[in-house]
Short mmCIF file of C-alpha atoms in Angstrom, two decimals:
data_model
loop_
_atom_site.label_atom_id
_atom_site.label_comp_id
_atom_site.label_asym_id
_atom_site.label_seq_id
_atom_site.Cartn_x
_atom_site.Cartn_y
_atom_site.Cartn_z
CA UNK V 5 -105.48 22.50 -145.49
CA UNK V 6 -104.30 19.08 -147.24
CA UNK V 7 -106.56 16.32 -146.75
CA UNK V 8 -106.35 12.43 -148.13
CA UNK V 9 -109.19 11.49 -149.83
CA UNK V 10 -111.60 8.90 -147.69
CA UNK V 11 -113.59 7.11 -149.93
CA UNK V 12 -116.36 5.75 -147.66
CA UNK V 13 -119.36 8.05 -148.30
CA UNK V 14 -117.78 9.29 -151.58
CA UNK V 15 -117.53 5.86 -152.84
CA UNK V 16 -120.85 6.13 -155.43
CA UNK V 17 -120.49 10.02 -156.05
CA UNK V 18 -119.49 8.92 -159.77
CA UNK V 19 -116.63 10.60 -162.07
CA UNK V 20 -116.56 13.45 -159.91
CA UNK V 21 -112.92 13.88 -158.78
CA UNK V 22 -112.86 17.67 -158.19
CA UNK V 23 -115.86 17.58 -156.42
CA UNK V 24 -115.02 14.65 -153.88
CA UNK V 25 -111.88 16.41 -153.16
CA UNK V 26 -113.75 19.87 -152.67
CA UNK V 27 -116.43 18.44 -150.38
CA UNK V 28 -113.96 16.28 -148.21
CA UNK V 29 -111.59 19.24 -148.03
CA UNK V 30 -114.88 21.08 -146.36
CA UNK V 31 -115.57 18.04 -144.17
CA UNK V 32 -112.41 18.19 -142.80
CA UNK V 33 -112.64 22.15 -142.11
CA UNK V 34 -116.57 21.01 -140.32
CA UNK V 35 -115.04 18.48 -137.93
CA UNK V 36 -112.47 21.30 -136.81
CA UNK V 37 -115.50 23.72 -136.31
CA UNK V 38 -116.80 21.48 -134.28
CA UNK V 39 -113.87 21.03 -132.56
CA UNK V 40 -113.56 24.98 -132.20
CA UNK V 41 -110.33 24.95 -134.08
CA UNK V 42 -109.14 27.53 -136.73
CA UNK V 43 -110.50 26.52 -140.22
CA UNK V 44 -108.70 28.44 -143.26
CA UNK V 45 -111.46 31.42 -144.80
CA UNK V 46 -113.78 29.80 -147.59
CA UNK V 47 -112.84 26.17 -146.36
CA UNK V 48 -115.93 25.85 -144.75
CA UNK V 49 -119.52 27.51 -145.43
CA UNK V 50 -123.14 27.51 -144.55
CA UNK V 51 -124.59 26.97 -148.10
CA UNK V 52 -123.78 24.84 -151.09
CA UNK V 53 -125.54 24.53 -154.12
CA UNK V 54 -124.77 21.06 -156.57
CA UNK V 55 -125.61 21.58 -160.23
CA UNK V 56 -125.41 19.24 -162.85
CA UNK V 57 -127.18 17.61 -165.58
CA UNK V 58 -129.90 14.89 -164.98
CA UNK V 59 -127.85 11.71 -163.68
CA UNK V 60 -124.79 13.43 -162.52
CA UNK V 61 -125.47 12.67 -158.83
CA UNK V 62 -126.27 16.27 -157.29
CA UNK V 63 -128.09 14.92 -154.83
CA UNK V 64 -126.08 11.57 -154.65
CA UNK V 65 -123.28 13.64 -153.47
CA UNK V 66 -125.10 15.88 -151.41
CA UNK V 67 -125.70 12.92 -149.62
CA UNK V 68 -122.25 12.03 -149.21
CA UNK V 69 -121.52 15.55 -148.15
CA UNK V 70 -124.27 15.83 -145.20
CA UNK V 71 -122.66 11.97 -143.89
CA UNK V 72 -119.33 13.14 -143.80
CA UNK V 73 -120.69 16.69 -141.82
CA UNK V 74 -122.19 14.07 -139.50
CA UNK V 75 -119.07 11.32 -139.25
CA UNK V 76 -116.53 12.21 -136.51
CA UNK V 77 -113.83 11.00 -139.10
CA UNK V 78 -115.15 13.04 -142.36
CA UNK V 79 -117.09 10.46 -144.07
CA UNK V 80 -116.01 6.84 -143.04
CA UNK V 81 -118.70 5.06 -144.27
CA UNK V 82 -118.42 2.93 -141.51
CA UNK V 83 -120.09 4.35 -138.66
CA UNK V 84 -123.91 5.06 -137.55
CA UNK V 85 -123.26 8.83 -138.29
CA UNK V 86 -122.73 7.58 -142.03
CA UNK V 87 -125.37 4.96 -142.40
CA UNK V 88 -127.94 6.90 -140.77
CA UNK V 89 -127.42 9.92 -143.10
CA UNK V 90 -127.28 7.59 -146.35
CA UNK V 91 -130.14 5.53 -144.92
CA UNK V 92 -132.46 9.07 -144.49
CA UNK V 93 -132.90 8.36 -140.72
CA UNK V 94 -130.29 11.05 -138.69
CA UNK V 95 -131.84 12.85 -136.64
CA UNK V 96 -129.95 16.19 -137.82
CA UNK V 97 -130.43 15.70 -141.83
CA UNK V 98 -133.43 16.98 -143.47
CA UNK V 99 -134.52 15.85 -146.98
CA UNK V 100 -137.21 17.94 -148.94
CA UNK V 101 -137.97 16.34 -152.23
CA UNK V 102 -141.08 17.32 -154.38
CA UNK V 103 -143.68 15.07 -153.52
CA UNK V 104 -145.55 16.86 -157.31
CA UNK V 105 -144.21 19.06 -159.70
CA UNK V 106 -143.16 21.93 -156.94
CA UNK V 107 -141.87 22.20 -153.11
CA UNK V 108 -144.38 24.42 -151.46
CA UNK V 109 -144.04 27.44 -149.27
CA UNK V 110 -145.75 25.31 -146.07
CA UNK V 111 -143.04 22.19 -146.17
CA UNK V 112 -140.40 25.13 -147.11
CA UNK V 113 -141.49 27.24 -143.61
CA UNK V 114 -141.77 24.05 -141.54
CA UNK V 115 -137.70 23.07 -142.60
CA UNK V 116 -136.71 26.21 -142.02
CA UNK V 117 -138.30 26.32 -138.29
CA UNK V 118 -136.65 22.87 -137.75
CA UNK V 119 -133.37 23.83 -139.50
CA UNK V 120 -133.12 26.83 -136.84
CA UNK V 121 -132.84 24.77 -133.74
CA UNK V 122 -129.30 23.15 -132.40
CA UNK V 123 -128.00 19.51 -133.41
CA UNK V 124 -129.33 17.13 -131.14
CA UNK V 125 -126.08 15.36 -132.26
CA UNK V 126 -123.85 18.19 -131.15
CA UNK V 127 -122.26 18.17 -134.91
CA UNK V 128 -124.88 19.66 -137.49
CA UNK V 129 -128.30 20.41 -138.72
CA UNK V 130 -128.01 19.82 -142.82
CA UNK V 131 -131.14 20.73 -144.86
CA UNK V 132 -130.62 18.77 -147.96
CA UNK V 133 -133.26 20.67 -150.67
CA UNK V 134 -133.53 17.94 -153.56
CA UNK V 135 -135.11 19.70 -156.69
CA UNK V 136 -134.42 23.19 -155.79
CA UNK V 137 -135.35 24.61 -159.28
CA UNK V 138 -138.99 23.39 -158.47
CA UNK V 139 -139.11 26.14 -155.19
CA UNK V 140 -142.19 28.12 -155.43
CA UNK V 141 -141.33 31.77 -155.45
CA UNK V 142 -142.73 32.21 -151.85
CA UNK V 143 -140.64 28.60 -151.07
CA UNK V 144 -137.53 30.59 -152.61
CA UNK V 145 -138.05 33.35 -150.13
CA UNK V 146 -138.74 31.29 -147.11
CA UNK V 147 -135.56 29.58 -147.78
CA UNK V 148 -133.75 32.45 -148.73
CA UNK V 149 -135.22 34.52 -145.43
CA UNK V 150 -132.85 31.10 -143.30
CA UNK V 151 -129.49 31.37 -145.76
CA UNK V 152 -129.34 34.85 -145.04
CA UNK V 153 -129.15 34.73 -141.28
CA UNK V 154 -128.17 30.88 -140.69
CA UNK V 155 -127.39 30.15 -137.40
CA UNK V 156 -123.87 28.55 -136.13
CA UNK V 157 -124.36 25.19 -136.78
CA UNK V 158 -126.78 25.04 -139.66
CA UNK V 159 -126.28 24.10 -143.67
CA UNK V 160 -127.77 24.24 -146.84
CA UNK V 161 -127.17 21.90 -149.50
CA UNK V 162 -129.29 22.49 -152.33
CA UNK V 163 -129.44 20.57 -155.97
CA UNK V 164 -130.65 21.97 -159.61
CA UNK V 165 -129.56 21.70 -162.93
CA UNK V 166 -127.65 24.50 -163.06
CA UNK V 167 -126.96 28.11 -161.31
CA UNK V 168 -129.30 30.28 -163.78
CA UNK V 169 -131.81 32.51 -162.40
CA UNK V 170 -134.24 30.21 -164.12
CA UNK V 171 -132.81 27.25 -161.75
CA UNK V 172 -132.17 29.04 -158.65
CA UNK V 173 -132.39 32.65 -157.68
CA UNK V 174 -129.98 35.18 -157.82
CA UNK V 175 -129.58 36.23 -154.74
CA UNK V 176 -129.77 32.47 -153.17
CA UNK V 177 -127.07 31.35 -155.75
CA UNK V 178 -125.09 34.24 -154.53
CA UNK V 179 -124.54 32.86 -150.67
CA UNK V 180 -124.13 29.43 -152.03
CA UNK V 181 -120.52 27.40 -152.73
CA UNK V 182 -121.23 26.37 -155.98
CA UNK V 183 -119.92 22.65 -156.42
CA UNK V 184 -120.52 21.83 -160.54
CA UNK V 185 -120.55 18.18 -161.41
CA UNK V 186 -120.52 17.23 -165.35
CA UNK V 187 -122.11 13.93 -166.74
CA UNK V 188 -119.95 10.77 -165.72
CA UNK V 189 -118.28 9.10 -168.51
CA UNK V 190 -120.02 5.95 -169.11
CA UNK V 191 -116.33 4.07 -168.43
CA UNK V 192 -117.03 5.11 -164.53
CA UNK V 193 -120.42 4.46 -164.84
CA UNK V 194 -119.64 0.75 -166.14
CA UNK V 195 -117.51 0.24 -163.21
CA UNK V 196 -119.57 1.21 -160.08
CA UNK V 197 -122.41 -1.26 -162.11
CA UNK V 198 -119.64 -4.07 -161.51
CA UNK V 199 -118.14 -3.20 -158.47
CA UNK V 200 -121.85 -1.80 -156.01
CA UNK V 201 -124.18 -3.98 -158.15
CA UNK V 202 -122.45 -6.93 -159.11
CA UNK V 203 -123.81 -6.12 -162.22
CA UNK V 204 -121.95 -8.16 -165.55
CA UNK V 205 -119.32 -6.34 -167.61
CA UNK V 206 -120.76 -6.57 -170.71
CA UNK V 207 -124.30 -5.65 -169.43
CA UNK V 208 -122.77 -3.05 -167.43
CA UNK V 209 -120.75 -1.18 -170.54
CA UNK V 210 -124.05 -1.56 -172.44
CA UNK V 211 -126.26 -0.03 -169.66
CA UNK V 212 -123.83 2.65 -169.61
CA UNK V 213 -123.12 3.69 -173.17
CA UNK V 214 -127.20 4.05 -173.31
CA UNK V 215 -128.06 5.33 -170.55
CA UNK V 216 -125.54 8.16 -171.15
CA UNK V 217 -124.17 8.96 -167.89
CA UNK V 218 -127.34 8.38 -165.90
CA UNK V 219 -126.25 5.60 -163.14
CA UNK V 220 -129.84 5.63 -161.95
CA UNK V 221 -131.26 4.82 -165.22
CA UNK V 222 -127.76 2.71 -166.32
CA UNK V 223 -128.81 0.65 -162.89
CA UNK V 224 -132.49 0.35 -164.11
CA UNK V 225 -131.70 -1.12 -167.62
CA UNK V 226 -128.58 -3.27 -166.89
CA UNK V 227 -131.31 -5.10 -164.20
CA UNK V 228 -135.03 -4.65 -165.70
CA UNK V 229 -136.35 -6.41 -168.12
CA UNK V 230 -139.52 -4.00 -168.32
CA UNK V 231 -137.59 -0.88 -168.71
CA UNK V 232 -135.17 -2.43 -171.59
CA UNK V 233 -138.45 -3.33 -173.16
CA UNK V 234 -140.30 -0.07 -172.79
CA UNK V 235 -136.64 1.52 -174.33
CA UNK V 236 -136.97 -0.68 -177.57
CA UNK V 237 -140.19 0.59 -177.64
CA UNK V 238 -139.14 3.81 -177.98
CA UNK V 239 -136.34 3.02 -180.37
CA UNK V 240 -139.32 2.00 -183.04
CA UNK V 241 -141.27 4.96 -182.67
CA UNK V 242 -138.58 6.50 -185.53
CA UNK V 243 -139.70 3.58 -188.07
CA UNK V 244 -143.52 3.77 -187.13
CA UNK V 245 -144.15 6.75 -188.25
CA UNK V 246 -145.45 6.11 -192.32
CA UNK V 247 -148.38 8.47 -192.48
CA UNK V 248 -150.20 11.18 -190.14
CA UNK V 249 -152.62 8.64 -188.69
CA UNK V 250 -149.40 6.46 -187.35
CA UNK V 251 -148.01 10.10 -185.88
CA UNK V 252 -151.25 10.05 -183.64
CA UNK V 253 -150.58 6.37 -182.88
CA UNK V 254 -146.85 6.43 -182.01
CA UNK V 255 -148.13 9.88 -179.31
CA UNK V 256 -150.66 7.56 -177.95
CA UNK V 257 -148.74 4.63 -177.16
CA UNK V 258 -145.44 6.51 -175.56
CA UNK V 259 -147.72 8.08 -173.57
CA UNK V 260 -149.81 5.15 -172.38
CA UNK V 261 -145.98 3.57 -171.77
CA UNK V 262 -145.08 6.55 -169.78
CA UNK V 263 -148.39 6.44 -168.01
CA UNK V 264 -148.01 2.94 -166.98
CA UNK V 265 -144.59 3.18 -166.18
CA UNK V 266 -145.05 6.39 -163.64
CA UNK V 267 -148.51 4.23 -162.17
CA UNK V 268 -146.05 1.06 -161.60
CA UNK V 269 -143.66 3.37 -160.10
CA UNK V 270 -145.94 5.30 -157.58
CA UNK V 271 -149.14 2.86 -156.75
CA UNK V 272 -147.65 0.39 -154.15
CA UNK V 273 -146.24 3.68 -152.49
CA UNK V 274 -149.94 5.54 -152.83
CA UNK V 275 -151.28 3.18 -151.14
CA UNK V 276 -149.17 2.17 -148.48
CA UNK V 277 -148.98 6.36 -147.43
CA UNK V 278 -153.41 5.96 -147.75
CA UNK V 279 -153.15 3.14 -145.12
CA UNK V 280 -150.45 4.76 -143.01
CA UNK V 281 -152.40 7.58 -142.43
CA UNK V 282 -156.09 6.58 -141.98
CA UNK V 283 -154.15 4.30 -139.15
CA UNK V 284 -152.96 7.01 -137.46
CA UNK V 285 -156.40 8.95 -137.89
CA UNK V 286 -157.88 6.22 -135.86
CA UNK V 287 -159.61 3.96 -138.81
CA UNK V 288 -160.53 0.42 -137.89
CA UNK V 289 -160.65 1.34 -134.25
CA UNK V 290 -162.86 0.32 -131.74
CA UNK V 291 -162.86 1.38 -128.65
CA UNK V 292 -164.62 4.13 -127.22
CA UNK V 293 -164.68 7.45 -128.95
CA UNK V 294 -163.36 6.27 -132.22
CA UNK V 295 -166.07 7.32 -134.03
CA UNK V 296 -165.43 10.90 -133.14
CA UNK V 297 -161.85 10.39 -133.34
CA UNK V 298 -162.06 9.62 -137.12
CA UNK V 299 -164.61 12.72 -137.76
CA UNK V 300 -163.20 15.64 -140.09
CA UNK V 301 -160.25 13.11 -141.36
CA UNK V 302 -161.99 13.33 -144.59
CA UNK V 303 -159.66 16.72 -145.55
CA UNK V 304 -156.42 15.34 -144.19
CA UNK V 305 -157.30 12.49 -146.65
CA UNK V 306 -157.93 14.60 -149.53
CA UNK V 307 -154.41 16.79 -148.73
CA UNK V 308 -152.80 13.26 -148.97
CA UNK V 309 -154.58 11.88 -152.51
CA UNK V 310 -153.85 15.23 -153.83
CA UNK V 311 -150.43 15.60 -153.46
CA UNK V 312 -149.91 11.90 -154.54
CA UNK V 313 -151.96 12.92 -157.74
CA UNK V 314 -149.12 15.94 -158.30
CA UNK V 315 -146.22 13.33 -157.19
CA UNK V 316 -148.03 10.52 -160.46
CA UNK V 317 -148.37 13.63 -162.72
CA UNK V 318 -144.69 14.31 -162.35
CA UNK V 319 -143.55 10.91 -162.37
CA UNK V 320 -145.39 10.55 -165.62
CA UNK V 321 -143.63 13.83 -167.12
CA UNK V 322 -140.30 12.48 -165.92
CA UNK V 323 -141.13 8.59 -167.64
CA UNK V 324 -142.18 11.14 -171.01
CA UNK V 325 -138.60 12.99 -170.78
CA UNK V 326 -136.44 9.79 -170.26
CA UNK V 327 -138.10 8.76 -173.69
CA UNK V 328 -137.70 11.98 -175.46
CA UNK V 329 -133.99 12.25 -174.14
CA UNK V 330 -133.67 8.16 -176.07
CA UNK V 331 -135.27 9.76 -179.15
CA UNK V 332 -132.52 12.53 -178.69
CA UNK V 333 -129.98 10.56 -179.39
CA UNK V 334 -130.82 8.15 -181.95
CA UNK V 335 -130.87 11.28 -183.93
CA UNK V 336 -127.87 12.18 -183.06
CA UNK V 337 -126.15 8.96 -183.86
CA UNK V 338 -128.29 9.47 -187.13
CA UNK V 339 -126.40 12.92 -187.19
CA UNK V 340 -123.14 11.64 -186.59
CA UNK V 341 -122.89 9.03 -189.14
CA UNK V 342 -124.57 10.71 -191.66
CA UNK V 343 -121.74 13.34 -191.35
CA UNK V 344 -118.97 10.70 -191.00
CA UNK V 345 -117.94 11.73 -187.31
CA UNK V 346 -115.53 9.41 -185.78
CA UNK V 347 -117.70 9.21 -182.42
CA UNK V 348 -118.88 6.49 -180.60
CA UNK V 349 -122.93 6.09 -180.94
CA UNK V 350 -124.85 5.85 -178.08
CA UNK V 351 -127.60 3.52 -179.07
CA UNK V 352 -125.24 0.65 -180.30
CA UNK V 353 -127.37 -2.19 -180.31
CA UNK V 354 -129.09 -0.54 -183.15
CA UNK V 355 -126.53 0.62 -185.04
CA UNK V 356 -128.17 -1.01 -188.23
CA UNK V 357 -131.17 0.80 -188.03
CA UNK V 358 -129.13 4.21 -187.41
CA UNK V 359 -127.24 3.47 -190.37
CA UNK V 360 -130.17 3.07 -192.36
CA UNK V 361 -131.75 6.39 -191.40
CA UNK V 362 -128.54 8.36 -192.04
CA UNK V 363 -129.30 7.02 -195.85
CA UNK V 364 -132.31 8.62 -196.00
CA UNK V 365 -132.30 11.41 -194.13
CA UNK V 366 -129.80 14.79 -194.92
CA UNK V 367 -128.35 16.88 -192.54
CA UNK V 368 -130.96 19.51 -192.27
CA UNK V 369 -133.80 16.86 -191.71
CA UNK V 370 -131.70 15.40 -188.94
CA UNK V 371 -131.36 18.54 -187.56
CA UNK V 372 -134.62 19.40 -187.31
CA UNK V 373 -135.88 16.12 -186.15
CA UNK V 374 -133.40 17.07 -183.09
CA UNK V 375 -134.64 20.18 -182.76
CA UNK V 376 -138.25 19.52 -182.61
CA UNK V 377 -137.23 16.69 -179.58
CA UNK V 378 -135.63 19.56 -177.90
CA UNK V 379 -138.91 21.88 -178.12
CA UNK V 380 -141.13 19.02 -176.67
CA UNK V 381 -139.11 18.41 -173.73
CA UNK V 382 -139.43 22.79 -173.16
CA UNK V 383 -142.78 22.25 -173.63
CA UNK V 384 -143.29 19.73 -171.13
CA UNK V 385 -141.24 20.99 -168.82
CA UNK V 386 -143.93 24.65 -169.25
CA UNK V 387 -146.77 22.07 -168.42
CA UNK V 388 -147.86 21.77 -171.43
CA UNK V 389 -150.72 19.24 -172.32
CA UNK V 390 -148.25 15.81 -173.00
CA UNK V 391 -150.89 14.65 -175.77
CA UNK V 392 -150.56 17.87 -177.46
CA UNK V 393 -146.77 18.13 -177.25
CA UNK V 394 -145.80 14.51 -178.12
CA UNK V 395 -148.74 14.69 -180.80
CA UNK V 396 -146.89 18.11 -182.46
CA UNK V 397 -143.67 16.16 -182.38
CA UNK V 398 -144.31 13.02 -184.17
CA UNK V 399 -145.79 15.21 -186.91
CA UNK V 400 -143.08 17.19 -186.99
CA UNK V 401 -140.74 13.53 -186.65
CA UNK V 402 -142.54 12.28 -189.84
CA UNK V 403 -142.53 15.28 -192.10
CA UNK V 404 -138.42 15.90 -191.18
#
């Protein structure tokens, strides 16, 4: 089956050509499912699994995908199929994202109940899992209990880094359609900055180069001031660090940066859900029996703070890696012109200061500094203590 490529829904899904044509390909074969037309063997499947580095758009094309399942015409872009699945309201798409640092077995169980019931649109019921590396093990099995035995009209689109048993299970991975997306160069980042965001092309080519392939975080520094600032802060940390009692220093001030950064991110949204629900619990009402309307709310309150304490803990972790990932790769521009590679850099407004450290520094040193980058972001990512990991690092940063 031959199919021109519709860009509507695709539009954003970023440098990711053999993907696009993949999913729309699939569309296609849904809309003649649903039509109860012959669909070629593999065309079509109940399951997909996106992997992908951080900022390749996984679930930026899953997205895409569960629109054009919806759209009558394979992903128009146009229509209230499309712009109700983009816009998180259809009816028949499901979104679980981690609200902390894990999707629980309850929220798992309570998707797969609703996932098991027809389409009130008559097309499909999509469960989009956002995150799927961060399953619980009982989460895992829930979900894998409803990809076993899916029913007719149901799918699965799942997103994770990769298709390792560390990412996703073995035997999930194994009744997915694995769809691999790779980073986006920053030349196709650049241009969906100028062309969705009306974004500059100068700021936009910067943005992109740095942000290396991210468009989420390309977006967020072409356009805020505050996260530009927070990444020059991060840029100095290398120079900072003169003696041991700067090492402790330099820890305590990206994390404070991280901290506030995750707490700007997250409070007006805390907040707003704290309201939301005492409302609905009855709080500020009148009338009779509202006292005993609002009695034993106190738990359903606690549920909510808690899992907005998880959802500010990872938010913090994920301000802390977007840091560690900048560190990265000043080192590795150190790297590269230290060893005369004929590559572009990525932090190029800095290029001085690179320069400067490639002096310095040899080879080994370099390497080591990368290395010891690498082992904080594993450490965090094992929930270690952030004070304890970023402290080890910036030692390990200053003595090379």
């Amino acid at each position: 089956m031959t199919v021109a490529l519709v860009p509507g829904v695709f539009a954003d899904v970023v440098g990711q050509d053999d993907a696009v044509a993949v999913l729309a390909r699939a569309a296609a074969a849904a809309g003649h499912v649903v039509a109860g037309e012959p669909v070629p063997p593999g065309e079509m499947t109940h399951a997909w699994l996106f992997t992908g580095p951080p900022g390749s758009g996984r679930s930026v094309a899953a997205r895409a995908f569960a629109a054009a399942l919806q759209c009558p015409r394979g992903g128009c872009g146009e229509c209230v199929e499309c712009h109700t699945t983009l816009g998180g309201t259809h009816a028949d798409v499901r979104v679980v994202a981690p609200e902390g640092l894990s999707i629980g077995v309850k929220d798992m169980r309570a998707l797969v109940l609703r996932a098991a019931t027809s389409p009130s649109g008559g097309r499909w019921q999509v469960v989009l899992v956002e995150d799927a590396d961060r399953l619980t093990e009982a989460a895992s099995n829930a979900l894998l209990k409803a990809v076993e035995e899916p029913t007719d009209r149901t799918v699965f689109l799942l997103c994770a880094p990769s298709s390792h048993p560390d990412d996703v299970s073995v035997t999930i991975r194994s009744r997915c359609r694995v769809v691999p997306l790779r980073t986006p160069s920053a030349v196709a980042v650049a241009d969906v900055l100028v062309r969705r965001d009306g974004i500059d092309e100068t700021t936009a080519r910067w943005a992109a180069a740095v942000a290396q392939g991210h468009v989420g975080r390309a977006r967020r520094l072409a356009r805020d001031p505050d996260a530009q600032a927070r990444r020059r802060a991060v840029l100095a940390v290398p120079r900072s660090l003169s003696n041991i009692s700067a090492c402790y220093d330099a820890a305590e001030a990206l994390i404070a940066a991280s901290e506030a950064e995750a707490a700007a991110a997250t409070e007006g949204q805390a907040a707003a859900e704290k309201a939301e629900l005492e409302r609905a619990l009855g709080a500020g009402g009148t009338g009779k029996g509202a006292t005993a309307a609002t009695r034993g709310t106190a738990g359903q309150i606690k549920e909510l703070e808690r899992k907005q304490k998880s959802r500010a803990t990872r938010a913090q972790r994920d301000a802390l890696d977007r840091a560690l990932v900048d560190l990265a790769a000043f080192y590795r521009d150190v790297l590269m012109v230290r060893l005369g590679a004929v590559v572009p850099l990525v932090h190029v407004d800095i290029e001085d200061m690179v320069r400067a450290a490639a002096a310095r520094w040899e080879p080994e040193s370099i390497l080591r500094r990368i290395e010891a980058v690498l082992r904080c972001r594993t450490a965090l990512e094992e929930n270690v203590k952030p004070r304890i990991a970023v402290e080890a690092l910036m030692v390990t940063l200053f003595e090379g």
